[in-house]
Amino acid sequence: MTLLHGHTPGHYAIVYLINHGLQDGGGIIRTLEVLFAHPAVDAASSSATVRTLCVPSRPSPRHYAQAAALLARSVKKSPLWPHPRYGYSTERVFHWAGVPTKLLRDLAGPFGGSSNDAFLATLARVASRWAVQRHPGYEGNRLPVTLAINNRRPAVVDLPGNRATGGRLDLPGHIEPLGQSLRSVVAATGLLKQAPCREAIRRLSENIPPSLLDRSFRSLLSPERAEVFSSHFAIRHELGFAGDPVHAIDPITVLPLGSPVSVLMISYQGQSRTVFVTDPALPDADRLHQEWRAEVVGES
């Protein structure tokens, strides 16, 4: 942790960086709660805990089959990336953008969706619109997006290590109207909102032998399996330090080799703030954060 001051009059920032091998996103969120939430937040109420995993459920064979299919798709070879013309580099560009969380909720609400559904739909649309102009093998209809699936439950919320896994969804591109995109995304994420299916994902993920799990992660993060990556956490408890309230949280994340963009969104105190990490080898990818914000606020 590093204390920064001087960049904004009357404010300071605390920067927390940690290796993903020690903590995943849920672990980081829990650390922030333990250090900066007052009064203390119990495990069941933690923002790092998946609510559908708080109450035990019994998955059926169908739920296990659905979970296995979702996890298996995440290690398939990418149909689009790395880019056949531009390839990829090891350089990274970071851009931040934020919107009121209410805008995301209002977009997805009429279709029975969440702010995360609106985030995924708008992200897929802008990434698709960008890719169709620059990728010779993409027509803009469907876009593979890998999202981080949090598996933390109260019993393990304070433990180190990775309790997340990747799941690939084929989301609608930019061709169809936004309303239809939102309806399709809500349907695609429906499995993740069902307690038995989420429990099946957790059990399958946590029972993979460590050696196989390590190979799976290396495979998921390899260039030939590159995708658009997304992750979202909502912090439900007010944070503060030494009597000073936390006004905003800007996320930081990584971009796997070969992938065009990785986006992490953190929702806190009515604002959803994102970081778009892109590869400068890909032309105009550094404008995706602006295009995403315009898509959400209706300026695209």
PDB file of C-alpha atoms in Angstrom:
ATOM      1  CA  MET A   1       0.000   0.000   0.000  1.00  0.00           C
ATOM      2  CA  THR A   2       1.257   3.447  -0.951  1.00  0.00           C
ATOM      3  CA  LEU A   3      -0.034   6.795   0.307  1.00  0.00           C
ATOM      4  CA  LEU A   4      -0.141   9.425  -2.443  1.00  0.00           C
ATOM      5  CA  HIS A   5      -0.735  13.132  -1.933  1.00  0.00           C
ATOM      6  CA  GLY A   6      -0.485  16.308  -3.934  1.00  0.00           C
ATOM      7  CA  HIS A   7      -2.356  15.238  -7.059  1.00  0.00           C
ATOM      8  CA  THR A   8      -5.685  16.792  -5.992  1.00  0.00           C
ATOM      9  CA  PRO A   9      -5.981  19.729  -3.547  1.00  0.00           C
ATOM     10  CA  GLY A  10      -7.409  18.645  -0.204  1.00  0.00           C
ATOM     11  CA  HIS A  11      -7.413  14.937  -1.083  1.00  0.00           C
ATOM     12  CA  TYR A  12      -5.069  11.976  -0.984  1.00  0.00           C
ATOM     13  CA  ALA A  13      -5.122   8.442  -2.365  1.00  0.00           C
ATOM     14  CA  ILE A  14      -4.173   5.015  -1.073  1.00  0.00           C
ATOM     15  CA  VAL A  15      -2.922   2.680  -3.802  1.00  0.00           C
ATOM     16  CA  TYR A  16      -3.188  -1.058  -3.154  1.00  0.00           C
ATOM     17  CA  LEU A  17      -1.333  -3.412  -5.499  1.00  0.00           C
ATOM     18  CA  ILE A  18      -1.035  -7.165  -4.980  1.00  0.00           C
ATOM     19  CA  ASN A  19      -0.102 -10.205  -7.024  1.00  0.00           C
ATOM     20  CA  HIS A  20      -3.103 -12.112  -8.386  1.00  0.00           C
ATOM     21  CA  GLY A  21      -1.547 -15.314  -7.068  1.00  0.00           C
ATOM     22  CA  LEU A  22      -2.127 -14.069  -3.528  1.00  0.00           C
ATOM     23  CA  GLN A  23      -5.532 -12.410  -3.906  1.00  0.00           C
ATOM     24  CA  ASP A  24      -8.266 -12.263  -6.495  1.00  0.00           C
ATOM     25  CA  GLY A  25     -10.728  -9.389  -6.815  1.00  0.00           C
ATOM     26  CA  GLY A  26     -12.917 -10.699  -4.004  1.00  0.00           C
ATOM     27  CA  GLY A  27      -9.913 -10.968  -1.712  1.00  0.00           C
ATOM     28  CA  ILE A  28      -8.951  -7.382  -2.440  1.00  0.00           C
ATOM     29  CA  ILE A  29     -12.472  -6.157  -1.711  1.00  0.00           C
ATOM     30  CA  ARG A  30     -12.459  -8.046   1.592  1.00  0.00           C
ATOM     31  CA  THR A  31      -9.094  -6.518   2.522  1.00  0.00           C
ATOM     32  CA  LEU A  32     -10.489  -3.043   1.923  1.00  0.00           C
ATOM     33  CA  GLU A  33     -13.440  -3.845   4.184  1.00  0.00           C
ATOM     34  CA  VAL A  34     -11.251  -5.204   6.971  1.00  0.00           C
ATOM     35  CA  LEU A  35      -8.946  -2.182   6.899  1.00  0.00           C
ATOM     36  CA  PHE A  36     -11.326   0.649   6.095  1.00  0.00           C
ATOM     37  CA  ALA A  37     -14.935  -0.288   6.998  1.00  0.00           C
ATOM     38  CA  HIS A  38     -16.291   0.863  10.370  1.00  0.00           C
ATOM     39  CA  PRO A  39     -18.072  -0.826  12.023  1.00  0.00           C
ATOM     40  CA  ALA A  40     -16.609  -4.180  11.059  1.00  0.00           C
ATOM     41  CA  VAL A  41     -18.363  -6.136   8.285  1.00  0.00           C
ATOM     42  CA  ASP A  42     -19.107  -9.798   9.015  1.00  0.00           C
ATOM     43  CA  ALA A  43     -18.381 -12.517   6.475  1.00  0.00           C
ATOM     44  CA  ALA A  44     -21.994 -13.040   5.380  1.00  0.00           C
ATOM     45  CA  SER A  45     -22.476  -9.304   4.744  1.00  0.00           C
ATOM     46  CA  SER A  46     -19.160  -8.817   2.968  1.00  0.00           C
ATOM     47  CA  SER A  47     -19.176  -7.321  -0.511  1.00  0.00           C
ATOM     48  CA  ALA A  48     -16.737 -10.086  -1.452  1.00  0.00           C
ATOM     49  CA  THR A  49     -19.291 -12.788  -0.630  1.00  0.00           C
ATOM     50  CA  VAL A  50     -21.586 -14.061  -3.379  1.00  0.00           C
ATOM     51  CA  ARG A  51     -25.112 -13.726  -2.019  1.00  0.00           C
ATOM     52  CA  THR A  52     -26.407 -16.812  -3.799  1.00  0.00           C
ATOM     53  CA  LEU A  53     -23.699 -18.861  -2.050  1.00  0.00           C
ATOM     54  CA  CYS A  54     -24.709 -17.740   1.453  1.00  0.00           C
ATOM     55  CA  VAL A  55     -27.584 -20.234   1.579  1.00  0.00           C
ATOM     56  CA  PRO A  56     -26.635 -23.875   0.838  1.00  0.00           C
ATOM     57  CA  SER A  57     -28.193 -25.310  -2.301  1.00  0.00           C
ATOM     58  CA  ARG A  58     -28.072 -28.714  -3.976  1.00  0.00           C
ATOM     59  CA  PRO A  59     -27.188 -28.654  -7.680  1.00  0.00           C
ATOM     60  CA  SER A  60     -28.821 -31.184  -9.976  1.00  0.00           C
ATOM     61  CA  PRO A  61     -27.004 -33.047 -12.770  1.00  0.00           C
ATOM     62  CA  ARG A  62     -28.381 -30.444 -15.170  1.00  0.00           C
ATOM     63  CA  HIS A  63     -26.792 -27.647 -13.135  1.00  0.00           C
ATOM     64  CA  TYR A  64     -23.441 -29.439 -13.159  1.00  0.00           C
ATOM     65  CA  ALA A  65     -23.683 -29.899 -16.922  1.00  0.00           C
ATOM     66  CA  GLN A  66     -24.439 -26.205 -17.435  1.00  0.00           C
ATOM     67  CA  ALA A  67     -21.580 -25.192 -15.144  1.00  0.00           C
ATOM     68  CA  ALA A  68     -19.129 -27.539 -16.845  1.00  0.00           C
ATOM     69  CA  ALA A  69     -20.061 -26.213 -20.285  1.00  0.00           C
ATOM     70  CA  LEU A  70     -19.539 -22.619 -19.139  1.00  0.00           C
ATOM     71  CA  LEU A  71     -16.121 -23.394 -17.649  1.00  0.00           C
ATOM     72  CA  ALA A  72     -15.043 -25.461 -20.654  1.00  0.00           C
ATOM     73  CA  ARG A  73     -15.755 -22.616 -23.075  1.00  0.00           C
ATOM     74  CA  SER A  74     -13.275 -20.411 -21.227  1.00  0.00           C
ATOM     75  CA  VAL A  75     -10.302 -22.561 -22.313  1.00  0.00           C
ATOM     76  CA  LYS A  76     -11.251 -22.896 -25.976  1.00  0.00           C
ATOM     77  CA  LYS A  77      -9.025 -21.229 -28.524  1.00  0.00           C
ATOM     78  CA  SER A  78     -10.038 -17.699 -29.400  1.00  0.00           C
ATOM     79  CA  PRO A  79     -11.801 -17.234 -32.743  1.00  0.00           C
ATOM     80  CA  LEU A  80     -10.576 -13.625 -33.071  1.00  0.00           C
ATOM     81  CA  TRP A  81      -7.474 -12.819 -31.060  1.00  0.00           C
ATOM     82  CA  PRO A  82      -4.564 -12.149 -31.211  1.00  0.00           C
ATOM     83  CA  HIS A  83      -5.225  -9.759 -34.068  1.00  0.00           C
ATOM     84  CA  PRO A  84      -4.023 -11.364 -37.330  1.00  0.00           C
ATOM     85  CA  ARG A  85      -2.560  -8.099 -38.632  1.00  0.00           C
ATOM     86  CA  TYR A  86      -1.310  -6.220 -35.575  1.00  0.00           C
ATOM     87  CA  GLY A  87      -0.499  -9.076 -33.213  1.00  0.00           C
ATOM     88  CA  TYR A  88       0.170  -7.951 -29.653  1.00  0.00           C
ATOM     89  CA  SER A  89       2.800  -6.366 -27.427  1.00  0.00           C
ATOM     90  CA  THR A  90       3.742  -6.369 -23.750  1.00  0.00           C
ATOM     91  CA  GLU A  91       3.005  -2.646 -23.374  1.00  0.00           C
ATOM     92  CA  ARG A  92      -0.154  -1.520 -21.574  1.00  0.00           C
ATOM     93  CA  VAL A  93      -2.272   1.642 -21.615  1.00  0.00           C
ATOM     94  CA  PHE A  94      -4.638   2.501 -18.749  1.00  0.00           C
ATOM     95  CA  HIS A  95      -7.710   4.723 -19.056  1.00  0.00           C
ATOM     96  CA  TRP A  96     -10.402   5.353 -16.461  1.00  0.00           C
ATOM     97  CA  ALA A  97     -14.055   6.260 -16.987  1.00  0.00           C
ATOM     98  CA  GLY A  98     -17.033   6.461 -14.654  1.00  0.00           C
ATOM     99  CA  VAL A  99     -20.816   6.726 -14.777  1.00  0.00           C
ATOM    100  CA  PRO A 100     -23.557   6.940 -12.146  1.00  0.00           C
ATOM    101  CA  THR A 101     -24.548   3.399 -11.177  1.00  0.00           C
ATOM    102  CA  LYS A 102     -28.191   4.421 -11.557  1.00  0.00           C
ATOM    103  CA  LEU A 103     -27.696   4.807 -15.311  1.00  0.00           C
ATOM    104  CA  LEU A 104     -26.618   1.181 -15.582  1.00  0.00           C
ATOM    105  CA  ARG A 105     -29.499  -0.015 -13.403  1.00  0.00           C
ATOM    106  CA  ASP A 106     -31.993   2.012 -15.413  1.00  0.00           C
ATOM    107  CA  LEU A 107     -30.713   0.497 -18.657  1.00  0.00           C
ATOM    108  CA  ALA A 108     -31.024  -3.116 -17.514  1.00  0.00           C
ATOM    109  CA  GLY A 109     -33.992  -2.790 -15.145  1.00  0.00           C
ATOM    110  CA  PRO A 110     -36.770  -2.986 -17.771  1.00  0.00           C
ATOM    111  CA  PHE A 111     -35.336  -6.342 -18.894  1.00  0.00           C
ATOM    112  CA  GLY A 112     -34.988  -7.788 -15.396  1.00  0.00           C
ATOM    113  CA  GLY A 113     -31.236  -7.241 -15.367  1.00  0.00           C
ATOM    114  CA  SER A 114     -28.615  -5.769 -13.069  1.00  0.00           C
ATOM    115  CA  SER A 115     -26.021  -3.033 -13.405  1.00  0.00           C
ATOM    116  CA  ASN A 116     -23.534  -5.764 -14.344  1.00  0.00           C
ATOM    117  CA  ASP A 117     -25.778  -6.840 -17.228  1.00  0.00           C
ATOM    118  CA  ALA A 118     -25.805  -3.266 -18.517  1.00  0.00           C
ATOM    119  CA  PHE A 119     -22.020  -3.095 -18.096  1.00  0.00           C
ATOM    120  CA  LEU A 120     -21.525  -6.286 -20.130  1.00  0.00           C
ATOM    121  CA  ALA A 121     -23.983  -5.271 -22.847  1.00  0.00           C
ATOM    122  CA  THR A 122     -22.496  -1.818 -23.369  1.00  0.00           C
ATOM    123  CA  LEU A 123     -18.919  -3.127 -23.184  1.00  0.00           C
ATOM    124  CA  ALA A 124     -19.654  -5.781 -25.817  1.00  0.00           C
ATOM    125  CA  ARG A 125     -21.283  -3.201 -28.087  1.00  0.00           C
ATOM    126  CA  VAL A 126     -18.377  -0.757 -28.068  1.00  0.00           C
ATOM    127  CA  ALA A 127     -15.768  -3.519 -28.370  1.00  0.00           C
ATOM    128  CA  SER A 128     -17.739  -5.010 -31.265  1.00  0.00           C
ATOM    129  CA  ARG A 129     -18.110  -1.646 -32.999  1.00  0.00           C
ATOM    130  CA  TRP A 130     -14.362  -1.088 -32.679  1.00  0.00           C
ATOM    131  CA  ALA A 131     -13.413  -4.613 -33.809  1.00  0.00           C
ATOM    132  CA  VAL A 132     -15.628  -4.675 -36.896  1.00  0.00           C
ATOM    133  CA  GLN A 133     -13.705  -1.697 -38.308  1.00  0.00           C
ATOM    134  CA  ARG A 134     -10.276  -3.257 -37.778  1.00  0.00           C
ATOM    135  CA  HIS A 135     -10.582  -7.040 -37.743  1.00  0.00           C
ATOM    136  CA  PRO A 136     -10.864  -8.773 -41.126  1.00  0.00           C
ATOM    137  CA  GLY A 137     -12.514 -11.892 -39.661  1.00  0.00           C
ATOM    138  CA  TYR A 138     -15.247 -10.243 -37.596  1.00  0.00           C
ATOM    139  CA  GLU A 139     -18.677  -9.151 -38.783  1.00  0.00           C
ATOM    140  CA  GLY A 140     -20.012  -7.591 -35.576  1.00  0.00           C
ATOM    141  CA  ASN A 141     -22.765 -10.055 -34.721  1.00  0.00           C
ATOM    142  CA  ARG A 142     -21.572 -11.944 -31.620  1.00  0.00           C
ATOM    143  CA  LEU A 143     -18.574 -11.183 -29.415  1.00  0.00           C
ATOM    144  CA  PRO A 144     -16.915 -13.682 -27.021  1.00  0.00           C
ATOM    145  CA  VAL A 145     -16.386 -12.079 -23.595  1.00  0.00           C
ATOM    146  CA  THR A 146     -14.735 -13.814 -20.643  1.00  0.00           C
ATOM    147  CA  LEU A 147     -15.949 -12.636 -17.260  1.00  0.00           C
ATOM    148  CA  ALA A 148     -14.518 -13.304 -13.839  1.00  0.00           C
ATOM    149  CA  ILE A 149     -16.882 -15.416 -11.719  1.00  0.00           C
ATOM    150  CA  ASN A 150     -16.501 -14.883  -7.987  1.00  0.00           C
ATOM    151  CA  ASN A 151     -16.895 -18.054  -5.878  1.00  0.00           C
ATOM    152  CA  ARG A 152     -16.340 -16.647  -2.376  1.00  0.00           C
ATOM    153  CA  ARG A 153     -18.758 -17.739   0.331  1.00  0.00           C
ATOM    154  CA  PRO A 154     -18.775 -16.734   4.016  1.00  0.00           C
ATOM    155  CA  ALA A 155     -16.671 -19.713   5.159  1.00  0.00           C
ATOM    156  CA  VAL A 156     -13.714 -18.702   2.964  1.00  0.00           C
ATOM    157  CA  VAL A 157     -14.162 -14.965   2.517  1.00  0.00           C
ATOM    158  CA  ASP A 158     -11.051 -14.161   4.587  1.00  0.00           C
ATOM    159  CA  LEU A 159      -8.761 -16.756   3.005  1.00  0.00           C
ATOM    160  CA  PRO A 160      -5.992 -15.789   0.559  1.00  0.00           C
ATOM    161  CA  GLY A 161      -5.649 -17.175  -2.935  1.00  0.00           C
ATOM    162  CA  ASN A 162      -7.956 -17.245  -5.949  1.00  0.00           C
ATOM    163  CA  ARG A 163     -11.615 -18.084  -5.445  1.00  0.00           C
ATOM    164  CA  ALA A 164     -12.615 -16.952  -8.914  1.00  0.00           C
ATOM    165  CA  THR A 165     -12.791 -18.620 -12.286  1.00  0.00           C
ATOM    166  CA  GLY A 166     -13.348 -17.490 -15.857  1.00  0.00           C
ATOM    167  CA  GLY A 167     -16.474 -18.111 -17.882  1.00  0.00           C
ATOM    168  CA  ARG A 168     -16.907 -17.212 -21.545  1.00  0.00           C
ATOM    169  CA  LEU A 169     -20.186 -15.867 -22.864  1.00  0.00           C
ATOM    170  CA  ASP A 170     -21.059 -15.101 -26.480  1.00  0.00           C
ATOM    171  CA  LEU A 171     -22.672 -11.688 -26.165  1.00  0.00           C
ATOM    172  CA  PRO A 172     -24.526  -9.694 -28.816  1.00  0.00           C
ATOM    173  CA  GLY A 173     -22.416  -7.241 -30.782  1.00  0.00           C
ATOM    174  CA  HIS A 174     -23.421  -3.772 -31.913  1.00  0.00           C
ATOM    175  CA  ILE A 175     -25.658  -4.676 -34.857  1.00  0.00           C
ATOM    176  CA  GLU A 176     -28.915  -5.182 -32.979  1.00  0.00           C
ATOM    177  CA  PRO A 177     -30.633  -2.391 -30.985  1.00  0.00           C
ATOM    178  CA  LEU A 178     -29.434  -1.749 -27.428  1.00  0.00           C
ATOM    179  CA  GLY A 179     -32.698  -3.027 -25.952  1.00  0.00           C
ATOM    180  CA  GLN A 180     -32.295  -6.376 -27.684  1.00  0.00           C
ATOM    181  CA  SER A 181     -28.651  -6.533 -26.588  1.00  0.00           C
ATOM    182  CA  LEU A 182     -29.699  -6.016 -22.976  1.00  0.00           C
ATOM    183  CA  ARG A 183     -32.404  -8.672 -23.237  1.00  0.00           C
ATOM    184  CA  SER A 184     -29.884 -11.162 -24.668  1.00  0.00           C
ATOM    185  CA  VAL A 185     -27.252 -10.424 -22.021  1.00  0.00           C
ATOM    186  CA  VAL A 186     -29.758 -10.837 -19.190  1.00  0.00           C
ATOM    187  CA  ALA A 187     -30.650 -14.250 -20.628  1.00  0.00           C
ATOM    188  CA  ALA A 188     -26.966 -15.190 -21.000  1.00  0.00           C
ATOM    189  CA  THR A 189     -26.104 -14.326 -17.392  1.00  0.00           C
ATOM    190  CA  GLY A 190     -29.215 -15.988 -15.993  1.00  0.00           C
ATOM    191  CA  LEU A 191     -27.305 -19.147 -15.017  1.00  0.00           C
ATOM    192  CA  LEU A 192     -24.958 -17.145 -12.797  1.00  0.00           C
ATOM    193  CA  LYS A 193     -27.888 -15.796 -10.806  1.00  0.00           C
ATOM    194  CA  GLN A 194     -29.316 -19.236 -10.014  1.00  0.00           C
ATOM    195  CA  ALA A 195     -28.061 -20.491  -6.652  1.00  0.00           C
ATOM    196  CA  PRO A 196     -27.776 -24.197  -7.655  1.00  0.00           C
ATOM    197  CA  CYS A 197     -25.852 -23.381 -10.826  1.00  0.00           C
ATOM    198  CA  ARG A 198     -23.556 -20.963  -8.996  1.00  0.00           C
ATOM    199  CA  GLU A 199     -22.927 -23.647  -6.382  1.00  0.00           C
ATOM    200  CA  ALA A 200     -22.124 -26.140  -9.149  1.00  0.00           C
ATOM    201  CA  ILE A 201     -19.597 -23.685 -10.616  1.00  0.00           C
ATOM    202  CA  ARG A 202     -18.010 -23.272  -7.179  1.00  0.00           C
ATOM    203  CA  ARG A 203     -17.788 -27.007  -6.510  1.00  0.00           C
ATOM    204  CA  LEU A 204     -16.352 -27.807  -9.915  1.00  0.00           C
ATOM    205  CA  SER A 205     -13.809 -24.989  -9.662  1.00  0.00           C
ATOM    206  CA  GLU A 206     -12.672 -25.833  -6.142  1.00  0.00           C
ATOM    207  CA  ASN A 207     -12.374 -29.568  -6.788  1.00  0.00           C
ATOM    208  CA  ILE A 208     -10.054 -29.295  -9.769  1.00  0.00           C
ATOM    209  CA  PRO A 209      -6.647 -30.757  -8.805  1.00  0.00           C
ATOM    210  CA  PRO A 210      -4.098 -27.948  -8.200  1.00  0.00           C
ATOM    211  CA  SER A 211      -1.832 -29.068 -11.039  1.00  0.00           C
ATOM    212  CA  LEU A 212      -4.743 -29.141 -13.499  1.00  0.00           C
ATOM    213  CA  LEU A 213      -6.042 -25.812 -12.172  1.00  0.00           C
ATOM    214  CA  ASP A 214      -2.642 -24.215 -12.762  1.00  0.00           C
ATOM    215  CA  ARG A 215      -2.589 -25.502 -16.339  1.00  0.00           C
ATOM    216  CA  SER A 216      -6.145 -24.271 -16.848  1.00  0.00           C
ATOM    217  CA  PHE A 217      -5.252 -20.751 -15.715  1.00  0.00           C
ATOM    218  CA  ARG A 218      -2.155 -20.716 -17.904  1.00  0.00           C
ATOM    219  CA  SER A 219      -4.301 -21.873 -20.811  1.00  0.00           C
ATOM    220  CA  LEU A 220      -7.000 -19.275 -20.105  1.00  0.00           C
ATOM    221  CA  LEU A 221      -4.419 -16.474 -20.040  1.00  0.00           C
ATOM    222  CA  SER A 222      -2.462 -17.614 -23.119  1.00  0.00           C
ATOM    223  CA  PRO A 223      -2.515 -15.538 -26.339  1.00  0.00           C
ATOM    224  CA  GLU A 224      -4.290 -18.228 -28.370  1.00  0.00           C
ATOM    225  CA  ARG A 225      -7.223 -18.029 -25.943  1.00  0.00           C
ATOM    226  CA  ALA A 226      -7.319 -14.251 -25.746  1.00  0.00           C
ATOM    227  CA  GLU A 227     -10.688 -12.543 -25.331  1.00  0.00           C
ATOM    228  CA  VAL A 228     -12.305  -9.362 -24.138  1.00  0.00           C
ATOM    229  CA  PHE A 229     -12.074  -9.684 -20.328  1.00  0.00           C
ATOM    230  CA  SER A 230     -14.449  -8.139 -17.803  1.00  0.00           C
ATOM    231  CA  SER A 231     -14.929  -8.091 -14.052  1.00  0.00           C
ATOM    232  CA  HIS A 232     -17.243  -6.181 -11.719  1.00  0.00           C
ATOM    233  CA  PHE A 233     -17.468  -5.728  -7.955  1.00  0.00           C
ATOM    234  CA  ALA A 234     -19.944  -3.676  -5.960  1.00  0.00           C
ATOM    235  CA  ILE A 235     -18.762  -2.383  -2.565  1.00  0.00           C
ATOM    236  CA  ARG A 236     -21.860  -2.055  -0.415  1.00  0.00           C
ATOM    237  CA  HIS A 237     -20.273  -0.640   2.766  1.00  0.00           C
ATOM    238  CA  GLU A 238     -18.940   2.856   3.317  1.00  0.00           C
ATOM    239  CA  LEU A 239     -15.172   3.009   3.746  1.00  0.00           C
ATOM    240  CA  GLY A 240     -12.957   5.510   5.532  1.00  0.00           C
ATOM    241  CA  PHE A 241      -9.427   6.059   6.808  1.00  0.00           C
ATOM    242  CA  ALA A 242      -8.386   7.976   9.938  1.00  0.00           C
ATOM    243  CA  GLY A 243     -11.765   9.693  10.042  1.00  0.00           C
ATOM    244  CA  ASP A 244     -11.714  10.639   6.338  1.00  0.00           C
ATOM    245  CA  PRO A 245     -14.399   9.105   4.106  1.00  0.00           C
ATOM    246  CA  VAL A 246     -13.435   7.337   0.897  1.00  0.00           C
ATOM    247  CA  HIS A 247     -14.983   9.375  -1.908  1.00  0.00           C
ATOM    248  CA  ALA A 248     -14.089   7.205  -4.887  1.00  0.00           C
ATOM    249  CA  ILE A 249     -12.375   3.952  -5.851  1.00  0.00           C
ATOM    250  CA  ASP A 250     -10.510   3.666  -9.135  1.00  0.00           C
ATOM    251  CA  PRO A 251      -9.740   0.055 -10.104  1.00  0.00           C
ATOM    252  CA  ILE A 252      -6.532  -1.357 -11.569  1.00  0.00           C
ATOM    253  CA  THR A 253      -6.337  -4.662 -13.430  1.00  0.00           C
ATOM    254  CA  VAL A 254      -4.208  -6.648 -15.882  1.00  0.00           C
ATOM    255  CA  LEU A 255      -4.474  -7.465 -19.586  1.00  0.00           C
ATOM    256  CA  PRO A 256      -3.500 -10.997 -20.670  1.00  0.00           C
ATOM    257  CA  LEU A 257      -1.193 -11.300 -23.671  1.00  0.00           C
ATOM    258  CA  GLY A 258      -2.996 -11.166 -26.992  1.00  0.00           C
ATOM    259  CA  SER A 259      -6.237  -9.792 -25.582  1.00  0.00           C
ATOM    260  CA  PRO A 260      -7.566  -6.493 -26.956  1.00  0.00           C
ATOM    261  CA  VAL A 261      -9.025  -5.076 -23.737  1.00  0.00           C
ATOM    262  CA  SER A 262      -9.599  -5.942 -20.094  1.00  0.00           C
ATOM    263  CA  VAL A 263     -12.077  -3.930 -18.054  1.00  0.00           C
ATOM    264  CA  LEU A 264     -12.663  -3.916 -14.304  1.00  0.00           C
ATOM    265  CA  MET A 265     -15.580  -1.959 -12.854  1.00  0.00           C
ATOM    266  CA  ILE A 266     -16.058  -1.145  -9.177  1.00  0.00           C
ATOM    267  CA  SER A 267     -19.373   0.307  -8.015  1.00  0.00           C
ATOM    268  CA  TYR A 268     -19.226   2.357  -4.819  1.00  0.00           C
ATOM    269  CA  GLN A 269     -21.378   5.107  -3.323  1.00  0.00           C
ATOM    270  CA  GLY A 270     -23.552   5.533  -6.410  1.00  0.00           C
ATOM    271  CA  GLN A 271     -20.690   5.646  -8.920  1.00  0.00           C
ATOM    272  CA  SER A 272     -19.389   2.870 -11.174  1.00  0.00           C
ATOM    273  CA  ARG A 273     -15.786   3.507 -12.156  1.00  0.00           C
ATOM    274  CA  THR A 274     -13.935   1.440 -14.737  1.00  0.00           C
ATOM    275  CA  VAL A 275     -10.382   0.934 -15.896  1.00  0.00           C
ATOM    276  CA  PHE A 276      -9.840  -0.023 -19.534  1.00  0.00           C
ATOM    277  CA  VAL A 277      -6.481  -1.709 -20.086  1.00  0.00           C
ATOM    278  CA  THR A 278      -5.524  -1.945 -23.766  1.00  0.00           C
ATOM    279  CA  ASP A 279      -2.565  -2.928 -25.920  1.00  0.00           C
ATOM    280  CA  PRO A 280      -1.053   0.020 -27.856  1.00  0.00           C
ATOM    281  CA  ALA A 281      -0.289  -2.377 -30.716  1.00  0.00           C
ATOM    282  CA  LEU A 282      -4.006  -2.230 -31.572  1.00  0.00           C
ATOM    283  CA  PRO A 283      -5.023   1.057 -33.258  1.00  0.00           C
ATOM    284  CA  ASP A 284      -7.586   3.263 -31.521  1.00  0.00           C
ATOM    285  CA  ALA A 285      -8.149   0.816 -28.650  1.00  0.00           C
ATOM    286  CA  ASP A 286      -7.243   3.623 -26.279  1.00  0.00           C
ATOM    287  CA  ARG A 287     -10.588   5.292 -27.086  1.00  0.00           C
ATOM    288  CA  LEU A 288     -12.753   2.399 -25.926  1.00  0.00           C
ATOM    289  CA  HIS A 289     -13.267   3.915 -22.461  1.00  0.00           C
ATOM    290  CA  GLN A 290     -14.691   7.101 -24.004  1.00  0.00           C
ATOM    291  CA  GLU A 291     -16.947   5.160 -26.339  1.00  0.00           C
ATOM    292  CA  TRP A 292     -18.201   2.982 -23.466  1.00  0.00           C
ATOM    293  CA  ARG A 293     -19.155   5.992 -21.370  1.00  0.00           C
ATOM    294  CA  ALA A 294     -20.928   7.549 -24.345  1.00  0.00           C
ATOM    295  CA  GLU A 295     -22.831   4.291 -24.879  1.00  0.00           C
ATOM    296  CA  VAL A 296     -24.030   4.260 -21.272  1.00  0.00           C
ATOM    297  CA  VAL A 297     -25.083   7.902 -21.113  1.00  0.00           C
ATOM    298  CA  GLY A 298     -26.719   7.741 -24.539  1.00  0.00           C
ATOM    299  CA  GLU A 299     -24.297   9.959 -26.450  1.00  0.00           C
ATOM    300  CA  SER A 300     -23.083   7.350 -28.954  1.00  0.00           C
TER     301      SER A 300
END
